[in-house]
CSV table of C-alpha atoms in Angstrom, one decimal:
chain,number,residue,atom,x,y,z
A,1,UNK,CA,-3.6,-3.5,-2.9
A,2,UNK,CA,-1.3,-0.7,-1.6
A,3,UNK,CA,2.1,-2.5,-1.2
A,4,UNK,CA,5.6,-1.1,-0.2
A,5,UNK,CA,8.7,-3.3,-0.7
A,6,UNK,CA,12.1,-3.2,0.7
A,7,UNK,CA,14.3,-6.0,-0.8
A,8,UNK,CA,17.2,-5.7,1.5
A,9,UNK,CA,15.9,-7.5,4.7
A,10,UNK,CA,19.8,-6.4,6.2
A,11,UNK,CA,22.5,-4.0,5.1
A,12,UNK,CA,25.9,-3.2,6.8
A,13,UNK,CA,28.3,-0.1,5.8
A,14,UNK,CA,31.5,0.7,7.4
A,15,UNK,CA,31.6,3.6,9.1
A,16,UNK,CA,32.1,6.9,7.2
A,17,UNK,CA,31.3,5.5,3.7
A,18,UNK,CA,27.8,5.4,2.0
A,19,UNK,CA,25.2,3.2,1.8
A,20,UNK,CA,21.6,2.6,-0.1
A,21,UNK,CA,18.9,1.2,1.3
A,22,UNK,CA,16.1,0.3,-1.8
A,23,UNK,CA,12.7,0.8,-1.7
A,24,UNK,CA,9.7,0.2,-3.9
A,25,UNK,CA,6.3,0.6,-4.2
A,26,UNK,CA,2.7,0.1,-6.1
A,27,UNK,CA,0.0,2.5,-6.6
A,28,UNK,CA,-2.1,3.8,-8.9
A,29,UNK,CA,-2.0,7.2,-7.3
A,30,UNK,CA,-0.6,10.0,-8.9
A,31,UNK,CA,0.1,11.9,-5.8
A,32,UNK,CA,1.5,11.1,-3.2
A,33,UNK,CA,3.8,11.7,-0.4
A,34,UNK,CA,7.1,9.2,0.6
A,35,UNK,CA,9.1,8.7,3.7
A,36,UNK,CA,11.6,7.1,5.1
A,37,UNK,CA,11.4,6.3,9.1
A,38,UNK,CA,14.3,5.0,11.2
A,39,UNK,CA,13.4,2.9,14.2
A,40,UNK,CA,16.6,2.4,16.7
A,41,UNK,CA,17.1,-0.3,19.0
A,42,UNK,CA,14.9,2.3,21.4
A,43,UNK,CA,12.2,1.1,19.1
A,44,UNK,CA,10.8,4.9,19.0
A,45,UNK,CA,10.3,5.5,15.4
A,46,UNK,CA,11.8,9.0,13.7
A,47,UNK,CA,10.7,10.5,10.8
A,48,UNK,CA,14.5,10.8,8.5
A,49,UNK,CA,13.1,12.2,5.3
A,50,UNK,CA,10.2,13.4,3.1
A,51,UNK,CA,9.5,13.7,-0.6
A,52,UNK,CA,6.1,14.8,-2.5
A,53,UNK,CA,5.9,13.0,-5.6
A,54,UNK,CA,4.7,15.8,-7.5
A,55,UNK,CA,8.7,17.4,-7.1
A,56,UNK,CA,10.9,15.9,-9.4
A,57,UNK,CA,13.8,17.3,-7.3
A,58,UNK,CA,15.2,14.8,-4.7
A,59,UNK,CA,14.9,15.6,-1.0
A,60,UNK,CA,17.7,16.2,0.9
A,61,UNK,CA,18.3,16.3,5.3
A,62,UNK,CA,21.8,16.5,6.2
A,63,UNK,CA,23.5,13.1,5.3
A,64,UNK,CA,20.4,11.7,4.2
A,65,UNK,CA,18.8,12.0,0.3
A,66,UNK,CA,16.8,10.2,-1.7
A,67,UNK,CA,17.1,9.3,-5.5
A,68,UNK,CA,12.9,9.2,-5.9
A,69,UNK,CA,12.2,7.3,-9.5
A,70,UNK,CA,8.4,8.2,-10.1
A,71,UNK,CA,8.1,6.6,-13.7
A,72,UNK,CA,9.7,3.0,-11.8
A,73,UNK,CA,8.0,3.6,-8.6
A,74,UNK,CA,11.5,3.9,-6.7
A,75,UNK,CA,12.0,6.1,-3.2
A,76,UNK,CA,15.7,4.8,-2.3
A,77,UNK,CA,17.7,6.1,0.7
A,78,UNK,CA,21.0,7.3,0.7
A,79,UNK,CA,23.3,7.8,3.3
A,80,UNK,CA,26.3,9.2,3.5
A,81,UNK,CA,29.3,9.4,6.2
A,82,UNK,CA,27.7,6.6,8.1
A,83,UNK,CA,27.9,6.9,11.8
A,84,UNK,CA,27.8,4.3,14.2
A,85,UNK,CA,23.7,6.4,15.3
A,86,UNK,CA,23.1,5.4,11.8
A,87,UNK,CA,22.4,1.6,13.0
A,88,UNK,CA,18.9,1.4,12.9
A,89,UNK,CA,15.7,-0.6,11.0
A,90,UNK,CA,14.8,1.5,8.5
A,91,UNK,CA,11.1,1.7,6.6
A,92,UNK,CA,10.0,3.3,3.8
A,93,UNK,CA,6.3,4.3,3.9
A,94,UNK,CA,3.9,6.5,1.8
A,95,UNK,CA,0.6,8.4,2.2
A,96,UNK,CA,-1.5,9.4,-0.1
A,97,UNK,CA,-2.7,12.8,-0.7
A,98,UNK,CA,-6.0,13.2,-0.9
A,99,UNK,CA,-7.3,10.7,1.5
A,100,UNK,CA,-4.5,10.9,3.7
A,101,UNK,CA,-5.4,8.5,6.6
A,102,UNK,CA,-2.9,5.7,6.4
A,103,UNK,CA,0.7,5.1,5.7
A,104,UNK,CA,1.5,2.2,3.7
A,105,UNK,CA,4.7,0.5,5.5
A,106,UNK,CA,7.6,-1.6,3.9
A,107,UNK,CA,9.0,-4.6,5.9
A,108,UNK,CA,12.2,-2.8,7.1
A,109,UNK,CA,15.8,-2.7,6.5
A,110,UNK,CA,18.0,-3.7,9.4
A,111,UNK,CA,21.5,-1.3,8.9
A,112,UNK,CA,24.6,-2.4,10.9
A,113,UNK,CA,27.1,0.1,10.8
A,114,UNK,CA,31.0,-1.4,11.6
A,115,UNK,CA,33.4,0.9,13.5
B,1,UNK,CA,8.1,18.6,26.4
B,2,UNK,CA,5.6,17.6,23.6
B,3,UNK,CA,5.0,14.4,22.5
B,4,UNK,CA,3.3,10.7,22.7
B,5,UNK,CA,3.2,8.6,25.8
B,6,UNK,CA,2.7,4.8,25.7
B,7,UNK,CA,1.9,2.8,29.1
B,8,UNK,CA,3.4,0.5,29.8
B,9,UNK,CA,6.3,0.1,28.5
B,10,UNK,CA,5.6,-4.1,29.0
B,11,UNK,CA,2.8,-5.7,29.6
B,12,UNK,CA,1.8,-9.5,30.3
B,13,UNK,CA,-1.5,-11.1,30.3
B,14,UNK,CA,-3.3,-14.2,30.8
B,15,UNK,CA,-4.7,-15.6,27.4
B,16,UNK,CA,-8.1,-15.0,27.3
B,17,UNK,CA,-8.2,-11.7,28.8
B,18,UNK,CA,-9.1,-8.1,27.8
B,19,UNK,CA,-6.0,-5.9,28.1
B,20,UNK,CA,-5.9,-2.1,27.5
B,21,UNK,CA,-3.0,0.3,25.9
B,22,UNK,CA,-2.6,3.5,27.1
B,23,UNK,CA,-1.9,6.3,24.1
B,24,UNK,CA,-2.0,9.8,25.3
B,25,UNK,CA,-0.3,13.0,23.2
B,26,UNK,CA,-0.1,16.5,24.0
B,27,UNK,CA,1.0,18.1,20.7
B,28,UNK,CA,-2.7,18.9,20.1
B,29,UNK,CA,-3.1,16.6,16.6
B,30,UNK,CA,-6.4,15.8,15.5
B,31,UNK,CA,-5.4,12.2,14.0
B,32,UNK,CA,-4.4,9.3,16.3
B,33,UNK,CA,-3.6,5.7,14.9
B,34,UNK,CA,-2.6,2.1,16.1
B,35,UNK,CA,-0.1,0.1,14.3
B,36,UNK,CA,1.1,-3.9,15.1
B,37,UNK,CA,4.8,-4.7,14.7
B,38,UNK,CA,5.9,-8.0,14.1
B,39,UNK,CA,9.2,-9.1,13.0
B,40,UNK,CA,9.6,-9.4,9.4
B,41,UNK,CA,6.4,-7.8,8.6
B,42,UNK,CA,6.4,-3.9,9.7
B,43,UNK,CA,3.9,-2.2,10.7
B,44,UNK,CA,0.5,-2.9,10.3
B,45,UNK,CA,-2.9,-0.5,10.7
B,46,UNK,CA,-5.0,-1.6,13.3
B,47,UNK,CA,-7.1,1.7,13.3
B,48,UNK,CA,-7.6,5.2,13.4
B,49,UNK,CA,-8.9,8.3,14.4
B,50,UNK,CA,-9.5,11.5,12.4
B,51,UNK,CA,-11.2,13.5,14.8
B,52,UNK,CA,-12.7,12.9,18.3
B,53,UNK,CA,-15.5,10.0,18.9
B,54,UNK,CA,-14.8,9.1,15.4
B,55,UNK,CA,-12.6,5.9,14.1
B,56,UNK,CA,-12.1,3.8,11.5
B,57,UNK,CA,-10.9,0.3,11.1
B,58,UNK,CA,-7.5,-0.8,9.3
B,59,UNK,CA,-6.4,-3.6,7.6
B,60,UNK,CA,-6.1,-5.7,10.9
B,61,UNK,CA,-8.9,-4.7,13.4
B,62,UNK,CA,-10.4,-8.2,14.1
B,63,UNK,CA,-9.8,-8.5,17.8
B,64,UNK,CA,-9.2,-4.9,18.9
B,65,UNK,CA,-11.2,-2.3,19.9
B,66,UNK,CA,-10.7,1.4,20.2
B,67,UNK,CA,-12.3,4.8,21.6
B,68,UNK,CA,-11.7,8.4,21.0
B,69,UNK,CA,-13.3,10.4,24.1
B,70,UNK,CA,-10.8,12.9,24.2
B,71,UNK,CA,-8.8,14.5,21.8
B,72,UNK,CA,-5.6,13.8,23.5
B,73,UNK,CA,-6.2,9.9,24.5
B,74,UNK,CA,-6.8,7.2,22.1
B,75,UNK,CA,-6.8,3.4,24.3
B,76,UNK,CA,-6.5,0.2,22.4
B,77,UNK,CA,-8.0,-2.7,23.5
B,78,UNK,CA,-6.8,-6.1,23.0
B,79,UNK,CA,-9.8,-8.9,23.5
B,80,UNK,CA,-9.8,-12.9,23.3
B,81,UNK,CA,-10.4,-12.8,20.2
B,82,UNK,CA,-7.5,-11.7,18.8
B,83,UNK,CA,-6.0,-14.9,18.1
B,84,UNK,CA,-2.3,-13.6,18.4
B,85,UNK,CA,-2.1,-10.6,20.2
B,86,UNK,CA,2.0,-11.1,21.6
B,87,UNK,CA,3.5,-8.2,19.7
B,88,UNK,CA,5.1,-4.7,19.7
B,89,UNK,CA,2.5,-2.0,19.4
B,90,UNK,CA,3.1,1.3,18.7
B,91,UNK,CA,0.3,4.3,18.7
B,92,UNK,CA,1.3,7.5,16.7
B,93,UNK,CA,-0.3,10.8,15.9
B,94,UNK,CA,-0.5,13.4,13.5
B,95,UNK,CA,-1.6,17.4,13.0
B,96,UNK,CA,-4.3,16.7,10.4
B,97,UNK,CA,-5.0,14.2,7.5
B,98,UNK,CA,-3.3,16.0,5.0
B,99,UNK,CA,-0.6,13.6,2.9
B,100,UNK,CA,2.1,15.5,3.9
B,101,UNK,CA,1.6,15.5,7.7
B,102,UNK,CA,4.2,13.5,9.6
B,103,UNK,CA,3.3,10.8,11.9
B,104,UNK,CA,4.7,11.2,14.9
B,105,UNK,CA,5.4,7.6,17.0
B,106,UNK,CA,5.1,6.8,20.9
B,107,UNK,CA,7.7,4.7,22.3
B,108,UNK,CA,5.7,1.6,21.9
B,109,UNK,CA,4.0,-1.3,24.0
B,110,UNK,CA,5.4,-5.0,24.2
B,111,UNK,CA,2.5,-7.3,24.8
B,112,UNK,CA,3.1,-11.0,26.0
B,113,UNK,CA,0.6,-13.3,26.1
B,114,UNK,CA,1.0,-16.0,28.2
């Protein structure tokens, strides 16, 4: 079974300072693709970031990067300068290449961000 | 504007009734899929579409039902015997199959049943 796991049910970061959100997975897939999704209180879901396994170099949007462990099966989230839009569920998902159909969801990370 | 439409925004039914969610995207993607939120779990694949009057079932389809008549609409239904239907449902799209393609999300469908 395809499983995705985010330990950190709820995180909070001041605002302005930097925060991690943790993210693992299980496959016996070689290649893949990973992403990160933030769904607002609006609940409409929003793609944040992207990284294809086969690059060893760590994506980066803005504020957002990853640190993407392919040997431990790690895709964590890091963002920096937090800002109070930050506050969101976040979900790390992945895809994989060939077949392509279905995203594999974690359970979510709730981040509060405190002015 | 491009993008995915979701109606309505809230919906309550009877139990035992048939209910239908509207999906409908205009960014001209091939792939359309169904996914169930519930709290603490994420999101879950009911099914999905790779091309027109073609579907496939997910990991949770028992209960649902689906059709792909136009490239651009993609209903869900919800029958009686889906044994809890009350959830957050969320219908998303993408350009093709390939692994990289982003999934794009509708705003969603809250479902009470009553």
């Amino acid at each position: 079974a395809q499983t995705v796991t985010q330990s950190q049910p709820e995180m909070s970061v001041q605002e302005a300072e930097t925060v991690t959100l943790s993210c693992t997975y299980d496959t016996s897939e070689s290649d893949y693709y990973l992403f990160w999704y933030k769904q607002p209180p609006s609940r409409q879901m929003i793609l944040v970031i992207r990284q294809e396994a086969y690059k060893q170099q760590n994506a980066t949007e803005n504020r957002f990067s990853v640190n993407f462990q392919k040997a431990a099966k790690s895709f964590s989230l890091k963002i920096s300068d937090s800002q109070l839009g930050d506050a969101a569920m976040y979900f790390c998902a992945y895809r994989f290449s060939n077949t392509g159909n279905q995203f594999y969801f974690g359970t979510g990370t709730s981040l509060t961000v405190i002015p | 504007d491009g993008g995915i439409t979701q109606s309505p925004k809230y919906l309550f039914r009877k139990e035992g009734q048939n209910v239908t969610l509207s999906c409908e995207q205009n960014l001209n993607h091939d792939a359309m899929y169904w996914y169930r939120q519930d709290p603490g779990q994420g999101l879950r694949l009911i099914y999905y579409s790779q091309i027109v009057n073609d579907f496939q079932k997910g990991d949770i389809a028992e209960g649902y039902s689906v059709s792909r008549e136009k490239k651009e609409s993609f209903p869900l239904t919800v029958t009686s015997a889906q044994k809890n239907p009350t959830a957050f449902y969320l219908c998303a799209s993408s350009i093709g199959v390939a692994g990289d393609n982003e999934q794009f999300f509708g705003p969603g469908t809250r479902l009470t049943v009553l």
